[in-house]
Structure formats: structure tokens, C-alpha cells
Coordinates of C-alpha atoms and ligand atoms in Angstrom, one line a residue:
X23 CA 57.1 124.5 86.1
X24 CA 58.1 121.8 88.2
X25 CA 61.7 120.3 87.4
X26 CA 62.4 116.7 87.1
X27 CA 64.3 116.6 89.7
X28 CA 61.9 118.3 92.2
X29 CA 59.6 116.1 90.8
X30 CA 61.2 113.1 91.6
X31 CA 61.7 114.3 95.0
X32 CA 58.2 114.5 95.6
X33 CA 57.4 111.3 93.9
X34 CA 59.9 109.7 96.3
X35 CA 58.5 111.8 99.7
X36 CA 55.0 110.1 98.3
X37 CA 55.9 106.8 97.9
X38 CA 57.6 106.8 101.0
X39 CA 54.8 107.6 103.0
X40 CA 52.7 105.0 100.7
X41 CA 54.6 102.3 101.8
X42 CA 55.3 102.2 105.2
X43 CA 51.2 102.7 105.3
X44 CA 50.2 105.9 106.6
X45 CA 47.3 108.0 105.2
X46 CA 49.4 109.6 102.7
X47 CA 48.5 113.3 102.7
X48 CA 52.1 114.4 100.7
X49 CA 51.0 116.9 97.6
X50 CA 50.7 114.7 94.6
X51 CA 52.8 115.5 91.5
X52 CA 52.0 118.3 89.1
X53 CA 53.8 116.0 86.3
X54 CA 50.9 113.7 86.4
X55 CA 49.2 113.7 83.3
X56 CA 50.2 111.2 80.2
X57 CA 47.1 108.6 80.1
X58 CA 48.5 105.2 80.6
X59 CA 49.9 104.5 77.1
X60 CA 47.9 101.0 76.2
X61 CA 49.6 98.8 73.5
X62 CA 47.5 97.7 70.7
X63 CA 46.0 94.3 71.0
X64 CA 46.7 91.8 68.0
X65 CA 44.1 88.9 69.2
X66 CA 46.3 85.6 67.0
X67 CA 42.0 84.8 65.9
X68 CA 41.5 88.2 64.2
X69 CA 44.7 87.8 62.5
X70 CA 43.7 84.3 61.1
X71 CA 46.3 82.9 62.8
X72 CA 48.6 84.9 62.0
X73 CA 51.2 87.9 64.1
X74 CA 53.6 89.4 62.6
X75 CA 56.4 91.9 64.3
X76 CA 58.9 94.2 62.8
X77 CA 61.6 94.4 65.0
X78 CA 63.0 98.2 64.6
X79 CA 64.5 101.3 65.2
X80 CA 62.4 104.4 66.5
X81 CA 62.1 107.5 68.3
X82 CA 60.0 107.6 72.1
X83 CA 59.6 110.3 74.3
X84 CA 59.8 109.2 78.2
X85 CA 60.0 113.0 78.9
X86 CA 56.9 114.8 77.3
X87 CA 58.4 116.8 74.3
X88 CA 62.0 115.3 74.4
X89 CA 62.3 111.9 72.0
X90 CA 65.2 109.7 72.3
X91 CA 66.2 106.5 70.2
X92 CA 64.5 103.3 71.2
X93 CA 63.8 100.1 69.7
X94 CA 60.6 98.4 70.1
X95 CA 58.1 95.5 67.7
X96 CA 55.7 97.6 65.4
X97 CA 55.9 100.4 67.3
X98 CA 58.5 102.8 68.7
X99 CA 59.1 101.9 72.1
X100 CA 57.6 98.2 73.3
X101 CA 55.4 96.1 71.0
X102 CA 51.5 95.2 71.2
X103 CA 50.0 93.1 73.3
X104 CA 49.6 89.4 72.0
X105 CA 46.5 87.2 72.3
X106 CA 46.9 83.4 71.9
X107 CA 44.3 81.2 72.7
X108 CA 45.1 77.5 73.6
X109 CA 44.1 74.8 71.3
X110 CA 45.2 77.1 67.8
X111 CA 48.6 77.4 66.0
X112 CA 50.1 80.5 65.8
X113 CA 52.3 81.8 62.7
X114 CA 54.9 83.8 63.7
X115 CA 57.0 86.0 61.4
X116 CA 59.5 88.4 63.2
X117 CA 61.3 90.7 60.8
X118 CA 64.9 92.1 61.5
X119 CA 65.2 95.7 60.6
X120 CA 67.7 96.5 63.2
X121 CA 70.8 96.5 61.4
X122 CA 71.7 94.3 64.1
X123 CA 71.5 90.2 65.4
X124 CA 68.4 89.7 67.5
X125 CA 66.5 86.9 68.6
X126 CA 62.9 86.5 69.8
X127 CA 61.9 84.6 72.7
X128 CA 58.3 83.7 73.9
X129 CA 58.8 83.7 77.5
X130 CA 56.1 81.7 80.1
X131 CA 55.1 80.3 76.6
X132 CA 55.1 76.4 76.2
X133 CA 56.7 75.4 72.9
X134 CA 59.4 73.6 71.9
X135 CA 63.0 74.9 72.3
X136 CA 63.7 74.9 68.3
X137 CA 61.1 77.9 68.5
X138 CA 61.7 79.0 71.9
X139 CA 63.3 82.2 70.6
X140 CA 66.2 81.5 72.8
X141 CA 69.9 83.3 71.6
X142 CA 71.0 80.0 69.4
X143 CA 68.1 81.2 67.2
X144 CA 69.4 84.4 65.7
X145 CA 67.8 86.6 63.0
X146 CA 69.9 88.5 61.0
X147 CA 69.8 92.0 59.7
X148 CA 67.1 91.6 57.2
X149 CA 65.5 88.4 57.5
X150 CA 62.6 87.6 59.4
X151 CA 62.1 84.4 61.1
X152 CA 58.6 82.1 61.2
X153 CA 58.1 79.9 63.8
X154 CA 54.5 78.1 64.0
X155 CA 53.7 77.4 67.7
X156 CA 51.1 75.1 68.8
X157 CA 49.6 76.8 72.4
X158 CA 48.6 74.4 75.0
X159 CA 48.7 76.0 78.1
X160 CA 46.1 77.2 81.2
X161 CA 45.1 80.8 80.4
X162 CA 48.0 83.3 81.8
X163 CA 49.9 86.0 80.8
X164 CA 53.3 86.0 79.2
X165 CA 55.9 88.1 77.4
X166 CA 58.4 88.4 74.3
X167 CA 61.6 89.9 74.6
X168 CA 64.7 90.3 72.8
X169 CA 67.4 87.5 73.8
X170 CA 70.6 87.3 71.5
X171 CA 73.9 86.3 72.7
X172 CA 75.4 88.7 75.4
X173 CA 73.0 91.7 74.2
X174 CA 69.6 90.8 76.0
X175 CA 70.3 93.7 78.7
X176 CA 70.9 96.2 76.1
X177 CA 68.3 95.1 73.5
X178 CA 65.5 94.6 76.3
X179 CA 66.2 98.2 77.5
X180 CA 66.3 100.0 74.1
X181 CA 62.4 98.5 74.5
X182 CA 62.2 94.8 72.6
X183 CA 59.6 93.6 75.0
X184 CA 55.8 92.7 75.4
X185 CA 53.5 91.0 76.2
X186 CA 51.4 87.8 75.6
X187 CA 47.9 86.8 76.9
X188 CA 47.2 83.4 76.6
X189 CA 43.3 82.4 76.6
X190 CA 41.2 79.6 76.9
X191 CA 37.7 80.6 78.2
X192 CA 38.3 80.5 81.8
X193 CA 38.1 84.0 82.6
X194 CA 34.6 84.1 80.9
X195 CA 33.6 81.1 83.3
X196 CA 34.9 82.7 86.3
X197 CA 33.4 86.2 85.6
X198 CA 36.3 88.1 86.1
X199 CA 37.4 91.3 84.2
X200 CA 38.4 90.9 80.4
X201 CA 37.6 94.2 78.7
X202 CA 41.2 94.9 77.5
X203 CA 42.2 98.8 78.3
X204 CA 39.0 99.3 80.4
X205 CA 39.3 96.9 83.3
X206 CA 41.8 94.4 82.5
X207 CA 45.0 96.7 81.9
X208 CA 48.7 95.4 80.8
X209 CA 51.2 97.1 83.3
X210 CA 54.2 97.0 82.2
X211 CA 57.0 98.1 85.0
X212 CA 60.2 98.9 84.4
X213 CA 63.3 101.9 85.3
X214 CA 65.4 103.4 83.6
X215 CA 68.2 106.3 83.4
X216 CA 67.8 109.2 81.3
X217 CA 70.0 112.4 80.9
X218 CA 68.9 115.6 81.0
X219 CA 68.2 115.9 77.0
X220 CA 65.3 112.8 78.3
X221 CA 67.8 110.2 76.1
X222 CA 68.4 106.2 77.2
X223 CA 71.8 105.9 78.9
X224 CA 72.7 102.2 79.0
X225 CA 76.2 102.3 81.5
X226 CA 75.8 98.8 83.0
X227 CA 79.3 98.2 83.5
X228 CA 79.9 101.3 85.8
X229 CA 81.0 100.6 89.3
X230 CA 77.1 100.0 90.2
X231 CA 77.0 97.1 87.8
X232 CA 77.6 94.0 89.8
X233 CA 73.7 94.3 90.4
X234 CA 71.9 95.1 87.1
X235 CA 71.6 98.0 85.0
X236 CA 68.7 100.1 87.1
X237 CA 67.3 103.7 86.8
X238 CA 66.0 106.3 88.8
X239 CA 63.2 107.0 86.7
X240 CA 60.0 104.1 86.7
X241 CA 57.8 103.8 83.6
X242 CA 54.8 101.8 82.9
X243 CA 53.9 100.9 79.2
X244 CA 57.0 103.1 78.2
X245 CA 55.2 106.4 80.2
X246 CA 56.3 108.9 83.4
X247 CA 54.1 108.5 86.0
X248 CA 51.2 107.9 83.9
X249 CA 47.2 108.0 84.8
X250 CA 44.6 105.4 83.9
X251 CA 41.3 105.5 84.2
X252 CA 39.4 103.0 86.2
X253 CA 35.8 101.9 86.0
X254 CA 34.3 101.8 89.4
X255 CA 34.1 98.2 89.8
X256 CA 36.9 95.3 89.8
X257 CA 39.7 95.9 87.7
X258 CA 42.4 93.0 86.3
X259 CA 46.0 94.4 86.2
X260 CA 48.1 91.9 84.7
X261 CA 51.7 93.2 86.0
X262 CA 55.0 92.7 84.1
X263 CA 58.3 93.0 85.9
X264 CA 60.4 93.9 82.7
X265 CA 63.0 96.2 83.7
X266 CA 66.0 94.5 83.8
X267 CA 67.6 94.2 87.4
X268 CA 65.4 96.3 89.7
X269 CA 62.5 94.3 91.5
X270 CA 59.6 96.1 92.4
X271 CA 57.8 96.0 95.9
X272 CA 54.7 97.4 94.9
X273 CA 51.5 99.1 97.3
X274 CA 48.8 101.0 96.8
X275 CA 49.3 104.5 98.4
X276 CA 46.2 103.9 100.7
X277 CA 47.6 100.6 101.7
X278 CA 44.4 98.9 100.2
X279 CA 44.0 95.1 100.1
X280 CA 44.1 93.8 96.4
X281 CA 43.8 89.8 95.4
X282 CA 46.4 87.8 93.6
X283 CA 44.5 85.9 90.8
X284 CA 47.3 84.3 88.8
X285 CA 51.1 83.9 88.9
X286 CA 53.2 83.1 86.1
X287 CA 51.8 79.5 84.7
X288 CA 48.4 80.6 85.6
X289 CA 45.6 80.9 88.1
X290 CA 45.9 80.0 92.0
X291 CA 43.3 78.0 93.8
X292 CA 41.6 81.0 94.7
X293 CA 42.4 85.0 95.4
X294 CA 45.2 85.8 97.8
X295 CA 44.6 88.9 99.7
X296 CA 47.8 91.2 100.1
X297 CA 48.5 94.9 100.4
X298 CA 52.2 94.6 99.3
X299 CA 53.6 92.5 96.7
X300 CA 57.2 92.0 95.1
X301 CA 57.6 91.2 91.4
X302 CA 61.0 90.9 90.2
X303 CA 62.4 90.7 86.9
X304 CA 60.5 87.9 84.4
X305 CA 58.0 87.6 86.7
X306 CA 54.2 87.9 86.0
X307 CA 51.2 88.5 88.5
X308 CA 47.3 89.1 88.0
X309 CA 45.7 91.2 90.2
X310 CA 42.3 92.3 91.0
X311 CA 41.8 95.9 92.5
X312 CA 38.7 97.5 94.1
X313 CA 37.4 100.8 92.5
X314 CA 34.0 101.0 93.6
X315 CA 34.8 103.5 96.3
X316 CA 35.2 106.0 94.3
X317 CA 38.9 106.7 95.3
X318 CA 41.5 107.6 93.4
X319 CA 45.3 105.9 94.1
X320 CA 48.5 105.9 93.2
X321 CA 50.5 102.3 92.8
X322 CA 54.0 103.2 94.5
X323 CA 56.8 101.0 95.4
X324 CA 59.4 100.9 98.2
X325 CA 62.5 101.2 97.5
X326 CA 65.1 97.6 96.4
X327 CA 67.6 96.9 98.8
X328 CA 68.1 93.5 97.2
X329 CA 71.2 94.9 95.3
X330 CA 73.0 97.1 97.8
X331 CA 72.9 94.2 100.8
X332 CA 74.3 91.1 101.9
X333 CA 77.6 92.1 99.3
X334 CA 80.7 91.2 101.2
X335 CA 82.8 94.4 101.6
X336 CA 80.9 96.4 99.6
X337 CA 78.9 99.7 99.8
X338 CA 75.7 100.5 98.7
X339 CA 77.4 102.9 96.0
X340 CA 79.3 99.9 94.8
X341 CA 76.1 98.0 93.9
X342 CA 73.7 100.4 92.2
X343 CA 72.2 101.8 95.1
X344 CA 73.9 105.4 94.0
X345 CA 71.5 105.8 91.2
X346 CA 68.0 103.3 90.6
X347 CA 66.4 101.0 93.1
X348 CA 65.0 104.2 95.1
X349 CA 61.6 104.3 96.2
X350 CA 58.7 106.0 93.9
X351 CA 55.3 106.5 92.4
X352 CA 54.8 104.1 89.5
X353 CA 51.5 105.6 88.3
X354 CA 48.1 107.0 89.4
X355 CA 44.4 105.1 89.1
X356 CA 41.8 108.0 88.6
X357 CA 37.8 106.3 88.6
X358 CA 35.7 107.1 85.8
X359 CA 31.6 105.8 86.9
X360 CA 30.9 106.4 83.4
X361 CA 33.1 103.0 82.3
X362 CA 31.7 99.9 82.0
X363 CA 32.5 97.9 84.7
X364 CA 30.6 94.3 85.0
X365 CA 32.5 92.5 87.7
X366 CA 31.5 93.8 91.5
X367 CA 33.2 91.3 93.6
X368 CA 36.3 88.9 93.5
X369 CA 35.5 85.5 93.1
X370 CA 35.9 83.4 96.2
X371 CA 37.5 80.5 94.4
X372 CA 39.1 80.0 90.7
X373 CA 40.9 77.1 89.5
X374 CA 41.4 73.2 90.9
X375 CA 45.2 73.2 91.3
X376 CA 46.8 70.0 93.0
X377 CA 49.0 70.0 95.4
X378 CA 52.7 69.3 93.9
X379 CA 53.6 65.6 95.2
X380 CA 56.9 64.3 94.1
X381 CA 57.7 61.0 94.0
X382 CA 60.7 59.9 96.6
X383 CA 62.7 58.3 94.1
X384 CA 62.6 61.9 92.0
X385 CA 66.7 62.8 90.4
X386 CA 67.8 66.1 92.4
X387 CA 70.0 68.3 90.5
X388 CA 72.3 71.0 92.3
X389 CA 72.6 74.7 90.7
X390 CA 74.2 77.4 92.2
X391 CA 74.1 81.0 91.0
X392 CA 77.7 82.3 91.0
X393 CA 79.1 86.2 91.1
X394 CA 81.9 87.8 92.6
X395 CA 84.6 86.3 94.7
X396 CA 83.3 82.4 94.7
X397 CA 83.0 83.2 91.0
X398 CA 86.7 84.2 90.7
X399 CA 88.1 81.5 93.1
X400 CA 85.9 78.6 90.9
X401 CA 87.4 80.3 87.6
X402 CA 91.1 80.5 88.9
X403 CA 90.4 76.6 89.6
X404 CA 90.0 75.8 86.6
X405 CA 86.6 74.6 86.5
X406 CA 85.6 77.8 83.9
X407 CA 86.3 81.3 82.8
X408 CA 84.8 83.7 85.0
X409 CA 83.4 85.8 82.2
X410 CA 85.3 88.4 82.8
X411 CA 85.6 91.5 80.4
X412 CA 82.3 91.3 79.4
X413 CA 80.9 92.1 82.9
X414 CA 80.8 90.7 86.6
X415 CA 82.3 87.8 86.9
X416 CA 79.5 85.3 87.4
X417 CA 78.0 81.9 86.3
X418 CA 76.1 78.7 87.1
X419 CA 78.2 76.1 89.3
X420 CA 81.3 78.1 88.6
X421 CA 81.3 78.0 84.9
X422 CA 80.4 81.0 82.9
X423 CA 77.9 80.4 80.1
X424 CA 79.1 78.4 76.8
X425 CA 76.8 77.9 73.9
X426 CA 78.6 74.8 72.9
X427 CA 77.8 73.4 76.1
X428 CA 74.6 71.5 77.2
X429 CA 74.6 71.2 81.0
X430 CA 72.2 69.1 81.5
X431 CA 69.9 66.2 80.0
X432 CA 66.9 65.8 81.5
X433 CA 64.4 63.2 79.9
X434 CA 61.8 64.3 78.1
X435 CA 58.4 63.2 80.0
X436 CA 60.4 63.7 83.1
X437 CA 60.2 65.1 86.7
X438 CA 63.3 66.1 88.8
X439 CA 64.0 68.7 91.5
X440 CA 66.5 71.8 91.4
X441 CA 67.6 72.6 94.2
X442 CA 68.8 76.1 93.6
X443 CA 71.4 78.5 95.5
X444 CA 71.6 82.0 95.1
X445 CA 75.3 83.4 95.9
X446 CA 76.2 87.2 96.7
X447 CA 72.5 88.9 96.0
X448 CA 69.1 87.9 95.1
X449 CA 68.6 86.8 91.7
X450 CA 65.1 86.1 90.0
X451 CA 66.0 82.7 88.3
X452 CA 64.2 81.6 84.9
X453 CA 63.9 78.3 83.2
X454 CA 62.8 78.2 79.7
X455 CA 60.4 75.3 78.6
X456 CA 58.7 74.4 82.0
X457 CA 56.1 75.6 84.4
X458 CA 57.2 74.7 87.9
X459 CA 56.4 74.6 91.2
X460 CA 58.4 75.7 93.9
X461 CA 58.1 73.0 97.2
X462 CA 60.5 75.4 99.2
X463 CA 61.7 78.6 99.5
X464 CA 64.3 79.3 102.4
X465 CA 63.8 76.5 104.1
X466 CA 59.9 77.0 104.3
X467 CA 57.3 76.2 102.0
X468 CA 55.9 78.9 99.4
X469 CA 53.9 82.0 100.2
X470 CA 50.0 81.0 98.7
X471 CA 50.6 83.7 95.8
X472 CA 54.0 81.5 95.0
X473 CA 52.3 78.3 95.3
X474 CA 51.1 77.9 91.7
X475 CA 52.8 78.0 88.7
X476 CA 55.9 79.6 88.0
X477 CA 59.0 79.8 85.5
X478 CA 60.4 82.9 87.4
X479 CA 61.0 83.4 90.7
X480 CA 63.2 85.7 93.0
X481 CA 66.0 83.6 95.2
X482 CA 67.1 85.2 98.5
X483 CA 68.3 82.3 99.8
X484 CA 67.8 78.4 98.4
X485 CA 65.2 76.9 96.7
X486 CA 63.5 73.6 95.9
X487 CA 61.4 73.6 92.3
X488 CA 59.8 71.3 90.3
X489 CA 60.3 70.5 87.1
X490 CA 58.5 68.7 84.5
X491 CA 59.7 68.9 81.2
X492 CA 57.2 68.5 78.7
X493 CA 58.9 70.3 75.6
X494 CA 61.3 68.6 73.4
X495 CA 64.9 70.9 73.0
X496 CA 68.2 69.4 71.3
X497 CA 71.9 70.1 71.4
X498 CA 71.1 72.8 68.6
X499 CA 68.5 74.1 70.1
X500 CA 68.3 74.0 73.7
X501 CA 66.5 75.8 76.3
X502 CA 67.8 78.3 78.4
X503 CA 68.1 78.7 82.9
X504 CA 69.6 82.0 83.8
X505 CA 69.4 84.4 86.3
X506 CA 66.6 87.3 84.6
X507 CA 68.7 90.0 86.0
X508 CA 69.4 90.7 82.7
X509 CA 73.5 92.0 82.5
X510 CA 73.9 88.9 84.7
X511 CA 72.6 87.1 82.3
X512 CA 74.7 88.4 79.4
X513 CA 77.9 88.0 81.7
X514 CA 77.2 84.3 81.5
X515 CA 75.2 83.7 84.5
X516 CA 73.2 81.0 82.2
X517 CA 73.1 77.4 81.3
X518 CA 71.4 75.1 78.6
X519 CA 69.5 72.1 79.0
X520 CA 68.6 69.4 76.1
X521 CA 65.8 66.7 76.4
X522 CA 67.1 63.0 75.7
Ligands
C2O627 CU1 62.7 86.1 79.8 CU2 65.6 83.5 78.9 O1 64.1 84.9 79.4
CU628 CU1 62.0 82.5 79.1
CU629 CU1 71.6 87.5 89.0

């Protein structure tokens, strides 16, 4: 019997050797074993149009043998795995069997704010909720997740999240994998901190909470160290940041080259080579990995710093890094010949995206995402509470999120710039209702793999995006821009934006 701390020792030693890129010739971990859970499929077609969710209580087993309390949509722990295909209208109904106030949102999904899900659009205990959405988007994927008013971190954890594939035909014209749970796989990251009974501790408050509730165990698709079987060919991982603060900075354990098809919005020009790649929190990336060797491999990732640095005066311990954010296995690929596997190469080229060319005359807004000591000095001067009591103090230009305030008006039909400023740490920054673009990215212009469309994206330092907002919200419904860390989020580090 291998304990779980010995086990995460080893994982550690693994992916430690994974990713600084040596032949990795570390023993590989006895506690590999659970197949790669794979969440049903509800295709919106074969439904007639129709999806419906049950948003409830249930019991899930991270630890093989040891269930714990979890929430999750028609099933115990996550939800399936949404198809949309652009062009139809979808019927939503979302039922509320919580006990609790929840809302829904559709996030990297076009719509309009009044069914954006966002937290002004609460369902109560019992009542289920029925948005129609018309989908009129490139083909990407997506996700759903919990978002009510100052309980997102909590509710996201307990397991209200996942995710959405949006269609319409181009993979089919570009040949590339779409056999769902053969070679096109959802991977859904996230961490999380269990005791030793294998139960869900939510402490993000603790004196590691400035950066984000993280753990120091990774799951994907709600499983330990999980294997999936791979046909020898190309394979489509569609990867999910949804843990709430920790980013992942993701390798294969033989350091081999896989090709960034699509970002959040969508597909880039064409595959981008890489052998690392961070995903932070919100964000989405497609990526296509080689099995035709034969090999199996395990997907690691290095260890995030992103909390523990750069804090003035303060230690790693004081920022999470005590427990969570460590280095680790993730999961293991093993081939299998006899699967199907129709694609044998990655395309050289995929979709026609322009360049993004702003007019000169575009309206530049400034927003800068506030924690700690700026936070406090902005709040004592009167120009907002600092959200204190409910979390770290932090907010957007100083002010801590209000619901009865809109903080900005864009026009609908409109372009304009953000120019945004992270303060203290990295946060990934989220706007609901758009696609953007980001021009720059500290001071340089975006890696190719960043150059397409985005609605999340991870701020070290400043950033110039583009915004075009297509999607009507009002004053009683508006859309969301927060920081996706997800406790920072709850503390207020959020604003709302109407159309006019
Ligand atoms: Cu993924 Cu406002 O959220
Ligand atoms: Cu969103
Ligand atoms: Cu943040």
C-alpha cells in the first residue's frame, strides 16, 4: 500500500524531472489506475433543442473508496459536457435543488447579459430558471459554472462547473479529431485540498488566502491521477483551467512538442508548436497530441509561483505557497492501437483570422486590478470600501464590487481598448459578453497561441485588449469583468458594464 502522502511525493519527484525536461526515468505511481472519468455528452440537437440541469447535492469520491459531499449539475461531482451548435436556439432549464441561491453562467458563450447567468440572475431554492439562447459564435469550447453573489469560490469548488462545445462544422472541414471520449477528450484541471477522511476542505480565508483557495492534490474530470486511453494517432484535448486560483504550467513528461489549435474564442490561424503551456483560471486551450509512437506519457505541471512572488513583505507561507500550487502529475496517457484513430497529422493551417487593427480615434478605458496595501490606502480615501471582512481587501480602480453600480457604458456596436493593470500578483482577468483580442501584453505584443480570441487571460504585468461589444446588457442585468481567481472575485475584485 502506497500512502497518499508517499504518493504525492513521488508524483511531485516525477513532475519535477518532467518539467525541467529530462528523460524522466523516476518510478511512476502505484496509485495510477482510475480511467479518466468522461462526462456524458448532452449534444443541444439530440435533445431537440433542449438541456436541462439539476443543480444538486451529492456524494464523490476523489480518494478511491472514501466519498465526500460535493455539488455538481446532473451528476455528483461536475456536470456533462454541453454541445451547442451555432445557428440553433438552445432552451435552457436549470433547476435549483441546493437548498441554496445559485446562479448559472455560460462562460466564452455569446449571449445577451439578461441570460448571461451572471450573479444579478439568481435562482432560488426550488425554482429552475429557462433562458433561450440563440448561439452565434466560431466553433470553440466553453464552460458553465456556478456564479452567485460572493459564493462563486465556494460553489465552483463543491463542483458546479462544465463544460460547453460549441460547433459549427469546422472541425469536420479541417479533418481534425472529433470522436468525443476517443480522441477528442474534455480535461478538466483543477486542485483541491482534502483531509485525511478524502473530504473537501474549503479554508480560503486562512493566512494563504490573499492568493486563491488552492490544493495540493490535482484532479481532472473530478479523478486522482487518472489514465486515458489514447488511440495511436492525433488526439484533441480540449483543456479547462477550472480550479479556482491555481494556474497550471502544463508539459508532457517526455518534453514532447504538442500544437495549440484554439484558444478561448476559437481557432488560431494555424497550429502553434509548444512543449509547455500555461492555462490559468477561465481559460480554455485546444490541443493536438501525437500518439502514434506508441508511447505512453504522463501530462505534469511545474509548480505556480504566481501567488507566493512579487508580494511586498510577504512570504511564500503567507500567500498559499504552504499548501497548493506545488508541482505534480496531472494524469497519464496510456495508447490503445486497437482505437480508432482517423487523423495522422496536424493540419498545417486552420482558420482565416485578421489581424486586430484599431482605429486611432478608438475610446481607451483604464482598469486596474487592486489587492492589498494600494487597496487599503484607495479605501481609507474614500474612493470605496475595501471589502474587507469578507476576504482580501481588493477591487477594480480602488472600489470593491457593488451590484448597484454600473461602471461603465460602453455602446453597443462598439470598439474601445482596456488597458488593464494587474497590482500585487498575477490575476487571470475575465470579461463577460465579448471575445477580445489582446494588442499587448507587457509591453510586447501577444505570444501566437494568445493572438486569437480570448475572454480570459492571465496579467503579470499590463495589458492592451480589445473589445467589441456585440451583446446588449442593462442596468438590471449587466455583464460581469473580474479577476477569475475566484475568492478575489467574491472579495469584490469585479465590476459591471451596461450597453447604452
Ligand atoms: Cu467564468 Cu464571471 O466567470
Ligand atoms: Cu464569463
Ligand atoms: Cu486576482
Amino acid at each position: 500500500m502506497t500512502t497518499r502522502r508517499q504518493f504525492l511525493e513521488r508524483t511531485s519527484a516525477v513532475a519535477t524531472a518532467a518539467i525541467v525536461g529530462r528523460a524522466c526515468a523516476v518510478a511512476e505511481p502505484s496509485s495510477f489506475g482510475t480511467p479518466l472519468p468522461i462526462p456524458e455528452l448532452r449534444d443541444a440537437r439530440v435533445g431537440r433543442g433542449s438541456i436541462d440541469l439539476v443543480a444538486a447535492e451529492g456524494q464523490h469520491a476523489f480518494v478511491p473508496g472514501r466519498p465526500t459531499t460535493t455539488y455538481g449539475f446532473s451528476a455528483p461531482y461536475l456536470g456533462p459536457v454541453l454541445v451547442l451548435h451555432s445557428g440553433d436556439e438552445v432552451q435552457f432549464s436549470v433547476e435549483n435543488r441546493l437548498g441554496r441561491n445559485t446562479t448559472v453562467h455560460w462562460h466564452g458563450v455569446l449571449a445577451p447579459a439578461a441570460v448571461d447567468g451572471g450573479p444579478h440572475i439568481v435562482i432560488k431554492p426550488g425554482d429552475t430558471w429557462r433562458p433561450v439562447l440563440k448561439i452565434n459564435q466560431p466553433e470553440t469550447t466553453a464552460w458553465y459554472h456556478a456564479h452567485p453573489h460572493g459564493n462563486s469560490g465556494r460553489q465552483v469548488y463543491m463542483g458546479l462547473a462544465g463544460m460547453v462545445i460549441i460547433k459549427d462544422g469546422t472541425s469536420k472541414e479541417l479533418g481534425l479529431p472529433e470522436s468525443y471520449g476517443v480522441d477528442d477528450l474534455p480535461i478538466i484541471l483543477q486542485d483541491r485540498s482534502l483531509d485525511r477522511n478524502g473530504a473537501l476542505l474549503y479554508a480560503p480565508f486562512g493566512p494563504g488566502g490573499m492568493a486563491g483557495m488552492r490544493g495540493d492534490t490535482l484532479i481532472v474530470n473530478g479523478a486522482v491521477a487518472p489514465v486515458a486511453k489514447a488511440p495511436a494517432g492525433i488526439v484533441r484535448l480540449r483543456l479547462l483551467n477550472a480550479a479556482n486560483a491555481r494556474n497550471f504550467d502544463l508539459a508532457f513528461s517526455d518534453n514532447r512538442t504538442f500544437h495549440v489549435i484554439a484558444s478561448d474564442g476559437g481557432y488560431l490561424p494555424a497550429p502553434v508548436a509548444m512543449t509547455a503551456l500555461t492555462i490559468a483560471p477561465g481559460e480554455r486551450f485546444e490541443v493536438l497530441v501525437d500518439f502514434t509512437s506508441g508511447n505512453s506519457v504522463q501530462l505534469a505541471t511545474a509548480a505556480d509561483t504566481r501567488g507566493t512572488t512579487g508580494m511586498m513583505g510577504m512570504g511564500p507561507g503567507m500567500m498559499g505557497g504552504a499548501s497548493g500550487g506545488g508541482a505534480g502529475v496531472l494524469m497519464r496517457f496510456e495508447v490503445d492501437p486497437s482505437l480508432p484513430s482517423p487523423v495522422k497529422s496536424v493540419p498545417a493551417t486552420l482558420v482565416a483570422l485578421p489581424a486586430p487593427a484599431p482605429p486611432s480615434s478608438i475610446s481607451r478605458r483604464q482598469i486596474s486590478l487592486d489587492m492589498g496595501p494600494a487597496m487599503m490606502m484607495r479605501g481609507m480615501m474614500g474612493r470605496g470600501r475595501g471589502g474587507m471582512g469578507m476576504g482580501p481587501p481588493v477591487g477594480i480602480n480602488g472600489r470593491a464590487f457593488d451590484m448597484r453600480r454600473i461602471d461603465f457604458e460602453p455602446k453597443l456596436g462598439s470598439s474601445e481598448i482596456w488597458e488593464v493593470t494587474p497590482n500585487m500578483m498575477a490575476h487571470p482577468f475575465h470579461v463577460h459578453g465579448v471575445i477580445f483580442r489582446i494588442l499587448s501584453i507587457g509591453g510586447m505584443p501577444p505570444a501566437p497561441h494568445l493572438a486569437g480570441g480570448k475572454d480570459t487571460v492571465l496579467l503579470d504585468g499590463p495589458a492592451e485588449l480589445l473589445m467589441q461589444f456585440t451583446q446588449p446588457a442593462t442596468g438590471r442585468t449587466p455583464f460581469m469583468f473580474h479577476c477569475h481567481i475566484l475568492e478575489h472575485e467574491d472579495a469584490g475584485m469585479m465590476g459591471q458594464y451596461a450597453t447604452n
